[in-house]
Short mmCIF file of C-alpha atoms and ligand atoms in Angstrom, two decimals:
data_model
loop_
_atom_site.label_atom_id
_atom_site.label_comp_id
_atom_site.label_asym_id
_atom_site.label_seq_id
_atom_site.Cartn_x
_atom_site.Cartn_y
_atom_site.Cartn_z
CA UNK A 27 208.45 168.58 -209.67
CA UNK A 28 204.99 167.62 -208.38
CA UNK A 29 203.77 165.90 -205.35
CA UNK A 30 207.13 165.52 -203.52
CA UNK A 31 207.60 166.06 -199.86
CA UNK A 32 210.43 168.47 -199.05
CA UNK A 33 213.75 166.59 -198.10
CA UNK A 34 214.72 167.07 -194.57
CA UNK A 35 218.37 168.20 -193.95
CA UNK A 36 219.12 164.83 -192.69
CA UNK A 37 218.10 163.37 -196.08
CA UNK A 38 220.01 165.96 -198.18
CA UNK A 39 223.15 165.42 -196.13
CA UNK A 40 222.73 161.69 -196.51
CA UNK A 41 222.32 161.97 -200.34
CA UNK A 42 225.39 164.16 -200.68
CA UNK A 43 227.49 161.88 -198.52
CA UNK A 44 226.29 158.74 -200.68
CA UNK A 45 227.10 160.47 -203.84
CA UNK A 46 230.69 161.12 -202.59
CA UNK A 47 231.34 157.31 -201.69
CA UNK A 48 232.76 155.17 -204.34
CA UNK A 49 230.91 152.05 -205.32
CA UNK A 50 231.61 149.15 -202.89
CA UNK A 51 232.10 151.52 -199.73
CA UNK A 52 229.40 150.78 -197.41
CA UNK A 53 227.77 153.49 -195.02
CA UNK A 54 226.87 153.07 -191.48
CA UNK A 55 224.82 155.91 -190.11
CA UNK A 56 225.90 156.62 -186.72
CA UNK A 57 222.78 157.53 -184.64
CA UNK A 58 224.03 157.38 -181.09
CA UNK A 59 222.44 160.19 -179.16
CA UNK A 60 220.05 161.02 -181.67
CA UNK A 61 216.35 160.58 -181.40
CA UNK A 62 214.31 157.74 -183.27
CA UNK A 63 212.74 160.40 -185.38
CA UNK A 64 216.08 161.21 -186.94
CA UNK A 65 216.66 157.53 -187.71
CA UNK A 66 213.19 157.39 -189.33
CA UNK A 67 214.07 160.30 -191.55
CA UNK A 68 217.17 158.58 -192.70
CA UNK A 69 215.34 155.22 -193.24
CA UNK A 70 212.80 157.19 -195.46
CA UNK A 71 215.77 158.13 -197.55
CA UNK A 72 216.79 154.49 -197.98
CA UNK A 73 219.40 154.18 -195.12
CA UNK A 74 219.07 150.87 -193.56
CA UNK A 75 222.37 150.45 -191.89
CA UNK A 76 222.72 152.20 -188.38
CA UNK A 77 225.41 152.33 -185.72
CA UNK A 78 225.10 152.65 -182.05
CA UNK A 79 227.61 152.72 -179.31
CA UNK A 80 225.77 151.91 -175.92
CA UNK A 81 223.64 148.76 -175.32
CA UNK A 82 220.97 150.49 -173.44
CA UNK A 83 220.35 153.00 -176.16
CA UNK A 84 220.49 150.30 -178.83
CA UNK A 85 218.05 148.19 -176.75
CA UNK A 86 215.51 151.19 -176.65
CA UNK A 87 215.97 151.85 -180.41
CA UNK A 88 215.47 148.24 -181.34
CA UNK A 89 212.23 148.17 -179.26
CA UNK A 90 210.90 151.23 -181.04
CA UNK A 91 212.12 150.53 -184.64
CA UNK A 92 212.60 146.89 -184.87
CA UNK A 93 215.29 144.84 -186.74
CA UNK A 94 213.13 144.06 -189.77
CA UNK A 95 213.60 147.58 -191.53
CA UNK A 96 216.79 148.35 -189.69
CA UNK A 97 220.27 146.74 -189.54
CA UNK A 98 222.21 147.65 -186.51
CA UNK A 99 225.99 147.54 -186.03
CA UNK A 100 227.40 147.90 -182.52
CA UNK A 101 230.50 150.23 -182.61
CA UNK A 102 231.19 151.29 -178.96
CA UNK A 103 233.36 149.70 -176.16
CA UNK A 104 231.62 146.60 -174.83
CA UNK A 105 231.90 145.16 -171.26
CA UNK A 106 231.80 141.70 -170.92
CA UNK A 107 228.82 141.79 -168.59
CA UNK A 108 226.76 143.48 -171.28
CA UNK A 109 227.48 140.81 -173.95
CA UNK A 110 224.42 138.64 -173.13
CA UNK A 111 222.15 141.69 -173.48
CA UNK A 112 223.61 142.79 -176.72
CA UNK A 113 223.48 139.50 -178.41
CA UNK A 114 219.73 139.27 -177.64
CA UNK A 115 219.49 142.35 -179.74
CA UNK A 116 220.82 140.52 -182.67
CA UNK A 117 223.15 143.10 -183.94
CA UNK A 118 224.26 142.33 -187.60
CA UNK A 119 227.78 143.03 -186.78
CA UNK A 120 229.73 144.11 -183.57
CA UNK A 121 232.56 146.29 -184.85
CA UNK A 122 234.38 146.88 -181.63
CA UNK A 123 235.87 143.70 -180.47
CA UNK A 124 238.89 145.17 -178.59
CA UNK A 125 240.30 142.17 -176.58
CA UNK A 126 240.61 138.32 -176.70
CA UNK A 127 238.67 138.14 -173.48
CA UNK A 128 235.70 139.93 -174.98
CA UNK A 129 235.78 137.75 -178.14
CA UNK A 130 235.88 134.71 -175.81
CA UNK A 131 232.77 135.95 -173.97
CA UNK A 132 230.93 136.72 -177.18
CA UNK A 133 231.72 133.27 -178.54
CA UNK A 134 230.41 131.54 -175.38
CA UNK A 135 227.41 133.57 -175.25
CA UNK A 136 226.51 133.24 -179.11
CA UNK A 137 226.93 129.46 -178.72
CA UNK A 138 224.58 129.48 -175.69
CA UNK A 139 221.98 131.64 -177.70
CA UNK A 140 222.35 129.16 -180.74
CA UNK A 141 223.51 131.89 -183.18
CA UNK A 142 226.56 132.80 -185.10
CA UNK A 143 227.84 136.47 -184.20
CA UNK A 144 229.44 138.40 -186.97
CA UNK A 145 232.19 140.65 -185.54
CA UNK A 146 235.20 142.99 -186.47
CA UNK A 147 238.49 143.05 -184.67
CA UNK A 148 239.30 146.58 -183.49
CA UNK A 149 242.80 147.64 -184.26
CA UNK A 150 244.43 150.41 -182.29
CA UNK A 151 246.76 152.73 -184.23
CA UNK A 152 245.81 156.00 -183.02
CA UNK A 153 248.21 158.14 -180.80
CA UNK A 154 245.53 158.56 -178.02
CA UNK A 155 246.29 156.22 -175.08
CA UNK A 156 242.70 155.89 -174.18
CA UNK A 157 241.45 154.23 -177.42
CA UNK A 158 240.58 150.59 -177.30
CA UNK A 159 241.66 147.80 -179.53
CA UNK A 160 244.59 145.34 -180.41
CA UNK A 161 247.96 146.75 -181.55
CA UNK A 162 248.57 145.67 -185.16
CA UNK A 163 251.46 143.38 -184.05
CA UNK A 164 249.20 141.80 -181.43
CA UNK A 165 246.62 141.00 -183.83
CA UNK A 166 248.94 139.60 -186.37
CA UNK A 167 250.22 137.34 -183.84
CA UNK A 168 246.63 136.33 -182.81
CA UNK A 169 245.84 135.36 -186.43
CA UNK A 170 249.34 133.93 -186.99
CA UNK A 171 248.55 131.52 -184.06
CA UNK A 172 245.20 130.65 -185.79
CA UNK A 173 243.39 131.40 -182.56
CA UNK A 174 240.16 132.02 -184.66
CA UNK A 175 240.07 128.31 -185.05
CA UNK A 176 238.95 127.94 -181.58
CA UNK A 177 235.84 130.02 -182.06
CA UNK A 178 232.65 128.15 -182.24
CA UNK A 179 229.94 130.69 -182.63
CA UNK A 180 231.72 133.94 -183.87
CA UNK A 181 232.46 134.80 -187.52
CA UNK A 182 235.39 137.37 -188.11
CA UNK A 183 234.37 139.52 -190.92
CA UNK A 184 237.19 141.98 -190.90
CA UNK A 185 238.77 144.90 -188.94
CA UNK A 186 237.70 148.30 -187.67
CA UNK A 187 239.77 151.24 -186.52
CA UNK A 188 240.17 154.85 -185.91
CA UNK A 189 242.71 157.41 -186.80
CA UNK A 190 244.24 159.74 -184.45
CA UNK A 191 242.25 162.62 -183.22
CA UNK A 192 244.25 165.37 -184.96
CA UNK A 193 244.08 168.00 -187.87
CA UNK A 194 247.41 166.60 -189.31
CA UNK A 195 246.12 164.86 -192.51
CA UNK A 196 249.47 162.98 -193.05
CA UNK A 197 249.10 161.57 -189.53
CA UNK A 198 245.54 160.38 -190.19
CA UNK A 199 246.45 158.84 -193.51
CA UNK A 200 249.34 157.04 -191.96
CA UNK A 201 247.14 155.65 -189.22
CA UNK A 202 244.41 154.42 -191.96
CA UNK A 203 247.11 152.95 -193.98
CA UNK A 204 248.43 151.05 -191.02
CA UNK A 205 244.89 149.57 -190.43
CA UNK A 206 244.43 148.65 -194.04
CA UNK A 207 247.91 146.97 -194.18
CA UNK A 208 247.25 145.03 -190.90
CA UNK A 209 244.07 143.75 -192.74
CA UNK A 210 246.04 142.87 -195.91
CA UNK A 211 248.80 141.08 -193.97
CA UNK A 212 246.17 138.90 -192.06
CA UNK A 213 244.42 138.07 -195.38
CA UNK A 214 247.75 136.93 -196.88
CA UNK A 215 248.69 135.02 -193.87
CA UNK A 216 245.27 133.27 -193.58
CA UNK A 217 244.05 132.84 -197.10
CA UNK A 218 241.50 130.28 -195.66
CA UNK A 219 239.74 132.88 -193.60
CA UNK A 220 236.27 133.10 -195.23
CA UNK A 221 234.31 136.15 -195.46
CA UNK A 222 237.01 138.43 -194.09
CA UNK A 223 236.40 141.37 -196.26
CA UNK A 224 235.42 144.51 -194.21
CA UNK A 225 237.82 147.35 -193.34
CA UNK A 226 235.73 149.70 -191.42
CA UNK A 227 237.34 153.19 -191.01
CA UNK A 228 236.38 156.53 -191.48
CA UNK A 229 234.15 159.16 -189.59
CA UNK A 230 232.67 162.54 -190.47
CA UNK A 231 235.85 164.45 -190.30
CA UNK A 232 238.14 161.85 -191.99
CA UNK A 233 236.18 159.61 -194.27
CA UNK A 234 237.39 160.89 -197.61
CA UNK A 235 240.93 160.14 -196.35
CA UNK A 236 239.94 156.69 -195.07
CA UNK A 237 238.30 155.84 -198.50
CA UNK A 238 241.52 156.88 -200.31
CA UNK A 239 243.42 154.49 -197.93
CA UNK A 240 241.21 151.53 -198.57
CA UNK A 241 238.25 151.64 -196.36
CA UNK A 242 235.33 149.49 -197.36
CA UNK A 243 232.93 150.80 -194.63
CA UNK A 244 232.55 154.18 -193.33
CA UNK A 245 230.83 155.22 -189.85
CA UNK A 246 229.34 158.60 -190.25
CA UNK A 247 227.50 160.46 -187.48
CA UNK A 248 227.52 164.08 -187.19
CA UNK A 249 227.89 164.75 -190.87
CA UNK A 250 224.49 163.12 -191.32
CA UNK A 251 222.54 163.85 -188.08
CA UNK A 252 224.14 167.12 -187.00
CA UNK A 253 226.10 167.60 -183.59
CA UNK A 254 225.25 165.17 -180.72
CA UNK A 255 223.81 166.55 -177.42
CA UNK A 256 225.42 164.50 -174.72
C1 LIG B 323 230.70 158.20 -182.69
C2 LIG B 323 231.41 157.33 -183.52
C3 LIG B 323 231.56 157.51 -185.01
C4 LIG B 323 230.94 158.61 -185.84
O1 LIG B 323 231.51 159.85 -185.41
P1 LIG B 323 231.11 161.15 -186.20
O2 LIG B 323 232.46 161.90 -185.99
O3 LIG B 323 229.90 161.70 -185.55
O4 LIG B 323 230.95 160.79 -187.65
C5 LIG B 323 232.22 156.46 -185.74
N1 LIG B 323 232.73 155.49 -185.10
C6 LIG B 323 232.86 155.25 -183.81
C7 LIG B 323 233.57 154.07 -183.10
C8 LIG B 323 232.18 156.17 -182.94
O5 LIG B 323 232.17 155.79 -181.66
#
Protein backbone atom coordinates (compact mmCIF):
# COMPACT_ATOMS: atom_id res chain seq x y z
CA UNK A 1 0.00 0.00 0.00
CA UNK A 2 1.25 3.43 -0.81
CA UNK A 3 0.62 6.82 0.64
CA UNK A 4 -1.60 5.75 3.50
CA UNK A 5 -1.27 7.25 6.92
CA UNK A 6 -1.14 4.65 9.66
CA UNK A 7 -4.43 3.91 11.37
CA UNK A 8 -4.74 4.90 14.97
CA UNK A 9 -5.82 2.32 17.49
CA UNK A 10 -9.14 4.17 17.77
CA UNK A 11 -9.68 3.70 14.04
CA UNK A 12 -8.72 0.04 14.05
CA UNK A 13 -11.00 -0.71 17.02
CA UNK A 14 -13.78 1.21 15.32
CA UNK A 15 -13.32 -0.74 12.09
CA UNK A 16 -13.37 -4.08 13.90
CA UNK A 17 -16.47 -3.08 15.81
CA UNK A 18 -18.31 -1.94 12.67
CA UNK A 19 -17.49 -5.19 10.92
CA UNK A 20 -19.06 -7.12 13.78
CA UNK A 21 -22.38 -5.21 13.64
CA UNK A 22 -25.09 -6.54 11.33
CA UNK A 23 -26.56 -4.23 8.74
CA UNK A 24 -29.27 -2.01 10.17
CA UNK A 25 -27.65 -1.72 13.61
CA UNK A 26 -26.35 1.80 14.22
CA UNK A 27 -23.36 2.76 16.32
CA UNK A 28 -23.14 5.64 18.78
CA UNK A 29 -19.50 6.24 19.67
CA UNK A 30 -19.70 7.18 23.34
CA UNK A 31 -17.03 9.83 23.71
CA UNK A 32 -17.74 11.10 27.24
CA UNK A 33 -14.57 11.93 29.19
CA UNK A 34 -12.45 11.67 26.05
CA UNK A 35 -10.71 14.68 24.49
CA UNK A 36 -11.79 16.18 21.16
CA UNK A 37 -8.68 14.73 19.48
CA UNK A 38 -10.11 11.25 20.06
CA UNK A 39 -13.40 12.28 18.44
CA UNK A 40 -11.54 13.77 15.48
CA UNK A 41 -9.74 10.46 14.94
CA UNK A 42 -13.03 8.60 14.93
CA UNK A 43 -14.53 11.24 12.62
CA UNK A 44 -11.67 10.77 10.15
CA UNK A 45 -12.57 7.11 10.11
CA UNK A 46 -16.11 7.98 9.04
CA UNK A 47 -17.85 7.97 12.43
CA UNK A 48 -20.35 10.82 12.65
CA UNK A 49 -22.56 9.78 15.56
CA UNK A 50 -21.27 10.49 19.09
CA UNK A 51 -22.78 10.10 22.55
CA UNK A 52 -22.23 12.37 25.53
CA UNK A 53 -23.67 12.17 29.01
CA UNK A 54 -23.09 15.60 30.54
CA UNK A 55 -24.47 18.89 29.25
CA UNK A 56 -21.34 20.92 30.08
CA UNK A 57 -19.07 18.50 28.31
CA UNK A 58 -21.34 18.32 25.28
CA UNK A 59 -21.44 22.13 25.13
CA UNK A 60 -17.64 22.29 25.11
CA UNK A 61 -17.38 19.67 22.37
CA UNK A 62 -20.07 21.23 20.19
CA UNK A 63 -18.26 24.58 20.57
CA UNK A 64 -15.05 22.99 19.34
CA UNK A 65 -16.29 20.48 16.75
CA UNK A 66 -19.67 21.87 15.70
CA UNK A 67 -22.85 20.08 14.69
CA UNK A 68 -22.26 19.98 10.94
CA UNK A 69 -19.81 17.08 10.76
CA UNK A 70 -20.78 15.59 14.09
CA UNK A 71 -24.16 14.23 15.12
CA UNK A 72 -24.76 14.26 18.89
CA UNK A 73 -26.84 11.98 21.08
CA UNK A 74 -27.37 12.85 24.72
CA UNK A 75 -27.29 9.65 26.79
CA UNK A 76 -26.93 10.75 30.42
CA UNK A 77 -29.36 11.52 33.22
CA UNK A 78 -30.77 14.96 32.52
CA UNK A 79 -31.92 17.39 35.18
CA UNK A 80 -34.89 19.55 34.28
CA UNK A 81 -32.90 22.71 34.98
CA UNK A 82 -30.43 21.72 32.21
CA UNK A 83 -33.05 21.13 29.53
CA UNK A 84 -32.93 24.62 28.07
CA UNK A 85 -29.16 24.57 27.70
CA UNK A 86 -29.16 21.09 26.21
CA UNK A 87 -31.83 21.86 23.62
CA UNK A 88 -29.92 24.93 22.50
CA UNK A 89 -27.09 22.57 21.55
CA UNK A 90 -29.53 20.85 19.16
CA UNK A 91 -28.74 17.21 19.96
CA UNK A 92 -30.10 14.91 17.23
CA UNK A 93 -31.54 12.61 19.89
CA UNK A 94 -31.97 12.63 23.67
CA UNK A 95 -31.82 8.92 24.49
CA UNK A 96 -32.34 9.18 28.23
CA UNK A 97 -35.83 10.50 28.96
CA UNK A 98 -36.41 8.81 32.31
CA UNK A 99 -39.55 10.49 33.69
CA UNK A 100 -42.81 12.05 32.53
CA UNK A 101 -41.79 15.26 34.26
CA UNK A 102 -38.59 15.48 32.24
CA UNK A 103 -40.48 14.72 29.04
CA UNK A 104 -42.95 17.54 29.77
CA UNK A 105 -40.12 19.95 30.40
CA UNK A 106 -38.42 18.99 27.11
CA UNK A 107 -41.74 19.45 25.30
CA UNK A 108 -42.28 22.88 26.82
CA UNK A 109 -38.77 24.04 26.08
CA UNK A 110 -38.68 22.63 22.52
CA UNK A 111 -41.94 24.46 21.77
CA UNK A 112 -40.43 27.64 23.20
CA UNK A 113 -37.34 27.25 21.00
CA UNK A 114 -39.49 26.44 17.98
CA UNK A 115 -38.01 23.00 17.34
CA UNK A 116 -39.14 19.37 17.38
CA UNK A 117 -36.92 17.39 19.74
CA UNK A 118 -36.34 13.68 19.03
CA UNK A 119 -36.16 11.49 22.13
CA UNK A 120 -36.07 7.89 23.34
CA UNK A 121 -37.87 6.72 26.44
CA UNK A 122 -35.47 5.06 28.88
CA UNK A 123 -36.64 1.72 30.24
CA UNK A 124 -35.36 0.44 33.56
CA UNK A 125 -35.05 -3.34 33.79
CA UNK A 126 -31.65 -3.77 35.43
CA UNK A 127 -31.24 -5.05 38.96
CA UNK A 128 -29.42 -1.94 40.18
CA UNK A 129 -31.69 0.39 42.11
CA UNK A 130 -29.76 3.47 41.13
CA UNK A 131 -30.50 3.20 37.41
CA UNK A 132 -32.95 5.72 35.98
CA UNK A 133 -35.90 5.07 33.72
CA UNK A 134 -39.50 3.89 33.43
CA UNK A 135 -40.46 0.42 34.60
CA UNK A 136 -41.79 -1.54 31.58
CA UNK A 137 -45.35 -1.66 33.05
CA UNK A 138 -45.24 2.06 33.72
CA UNK A 139 -44.17 2.81 30.15
CA UNK A 140 -46.81 0.48 28.67
CA UNK A 141 -49.44 2.25 30.72
CA UNK A 142 -48.15 5.64 29.59
CA UNK A 143 -48.46 4.63 25.94
CA UNK A 144 -51.73 2.77 26.57
CA UNK A 145 -53.22 6.01 27.91
CA UNK A 146 -51.93 7.65 24.71
CA UNK A 147 -50.17 10.34 26.71
CA UNK A 148 -47.89 10.99 23.72
CA UNK A 149 -50.82 12.71 22.03
CA UNK A 150 -50.37 15.63 24.43
CA UNK A 151 -46.85 16.34 23.21
CA UNK A 152 -46.46 19.42 21.04
CA UNK A 153 -42.77 19.56 20.25
CA UNK A 154 -41.33 16.13 21.03
CA UNK A 155 -41.07 13.16 18.71
CA UNK A 156 -40.64 9.81 20.45
CA UNK A 157 -38.37 7.66 18.23
CA UNK A 158 -38.12 4.54 20.39
CA UNK A 159 -36.66 3.22 23.62
CA UNK A 160 -33.30 2.96 25.33
CA UNK A 161 -32.18 0.65 28.09
CA UNK A 162 -29.32 -0.98 29.93
CA UNK A 163 -28.81 -4.49 31.21
CA UNK A 164 -27.80 -5.33 34.75
CA UNK A 165 -24.17 -4.80 35.54
CA UNK A 166 -23.22 -8.46 35.93
CA UNK A 167 -21.15 -11.22 34.30
CA UNK A 168 -24.24 -13.42 34.14
CA UNK A 169 -24.91 -13.65 30.38
CA UNK A 170 -28.36 -15.15 30.94
CA UNK A 171 -29.37 -12.27 33.17
CA UNK A 172 -28.05 -9.75 30.62
CA UNK A 173 -29.91 -11.45 27.77
CA UNK A 174 -33.12 -11.54 29.84
CA UNK A 175 -32.83 -7.80 30.51
CA UNK A 176 -32.33 -7.02 26.82
CA UNK A 177 -35.23 -9.26 25.83
CA UNK A 178 -37.43 -7.42 28.36
CA UNK A 179 -36.50 -4.05 26.79
CA UNK A 180 -37.12 -5.35 23.27
CA UNK A 181 -40.46 -6.88 24.22
CA UNK A 182 -41.65 -3.65 25.88
CA UNK A 183 -40.83 -1.91 22.60
CA UNK A 184 -42.70 -4.56 20.58
CA UNK A 185 -45.74 -4.29 22.86
CA UNK A 186 -45.83 -0.51 22.57
CA UNK A 187 -45.61 -0.77 18.79
CA UNK A 188 -48.42 -3.33 18.69
CA UNK A 189 -50.57 -1.25 21.04
CA UNK A 190 -50.01 2.03 19.16
CA UNK A 191 -49.56 1.14 15.48
CA UNK A 192 -50.17 4.78 14.61
CA UNK A 193 -46.96 5.92 16.39
CA UNK A 194 -44.91 7.24 13.51
CA UNK A 195 -41.15 6.79 13.36
CA UNK A 196 -41.07 4.68 16.50
CA UNK A 197 -38.22 2.45 15.34
CA UNK A 198 -35.18 2.63 17.61
CA UNK A 199 -34.21 0.12 20.30
CA UNK A 200 -30.99 1.50 21.78
CA UNK A 201 -29.24 -1.14 23.87
CA UNK A 202 -25.76 -2.62 24.20
CA UNK A 203 -22.49 -1.18 25.49
CA UNK A 204 -18.83 -2.25 25.23
CA UNK A 205 -19.18 -5.36 27.39
CA UNK A 206 -22.56 -6.58 26.20
CA UNK A 207 -23.36 -5.25 22.72
CA UNK A 208 -23.12 -8.66 20.97
CA UNK A 209 -25.81 -9.99 23.32
CA UNK A 210 -27.90 -6.84 22.80
CA UNK A 211 -27.72 -7.25 19.03
CA UNK A 212 -28.86 -10.88 19.32
CA UNK A 213 -31.80 -9.68 21.43
CA UNK A 214 -32.98 -7.12 18.88
CA UNK A 215 -31.00 -3.92 19.40
CA UNK A 216 -31.04 -1.44 16.50
CA UNK A 217 -28.52 0.98 18.02
CA UNK A 218 -25.54 0.21 20.23
CA UNK A 219 -23.73 2.76 22.42
CA UNK A 220 -20.08 1.82 22.68
CA UNK A 221 -17.42 3.85 24.48
CA UNK A 222 -14.42 2.13 26.02
CA UNK A 223 -14.19 -0.57 23.35
CA UNK A 224 -13.47 2.27 20.89
CA UNK A 225 -11.73 4.98 22.89
CA UNK A 226 -10.14 2.93 25.67
CA UNK A 227 -10.73 3.33 29.40
CA UNK A 228 -12.13 6.63 30.67
CA UNK A 229 -10.18 8.72 33.18
CA UNK A 230 -12.80 10.26 35.45
C1 LIG B 1 -21.06 5.44 29.26
C2 LIG B 1 -22.26 4.91 28.63
C3 LIG B 1 -22.18 3.98 27.57
C4 LIG B 1 -20.89 3.41 27.04
O1 LIG B 1 -20.25 2.60 27.99
P1 LIG B 1 -19.00 1.68 27.60
O2 LIG B 1 -19.01 0.62 28.61
O3 LIG B 1 -17.79 2.57 27.70
O4 LIG B 1 -19.20 1.20 26.23
C5 LIG B 1 -23.38 3.58 26.98
N1 LIG B 1 -24.57 4.04 27.40
C6 LIG B 1 -24.69 4.91 28.42
C7 LIG B 1 -26.04 5.37 28.84
C8 LIG B 1 -23.54 5.37 29.08
O5 LIG B 1 -23.67 6.24 30.09
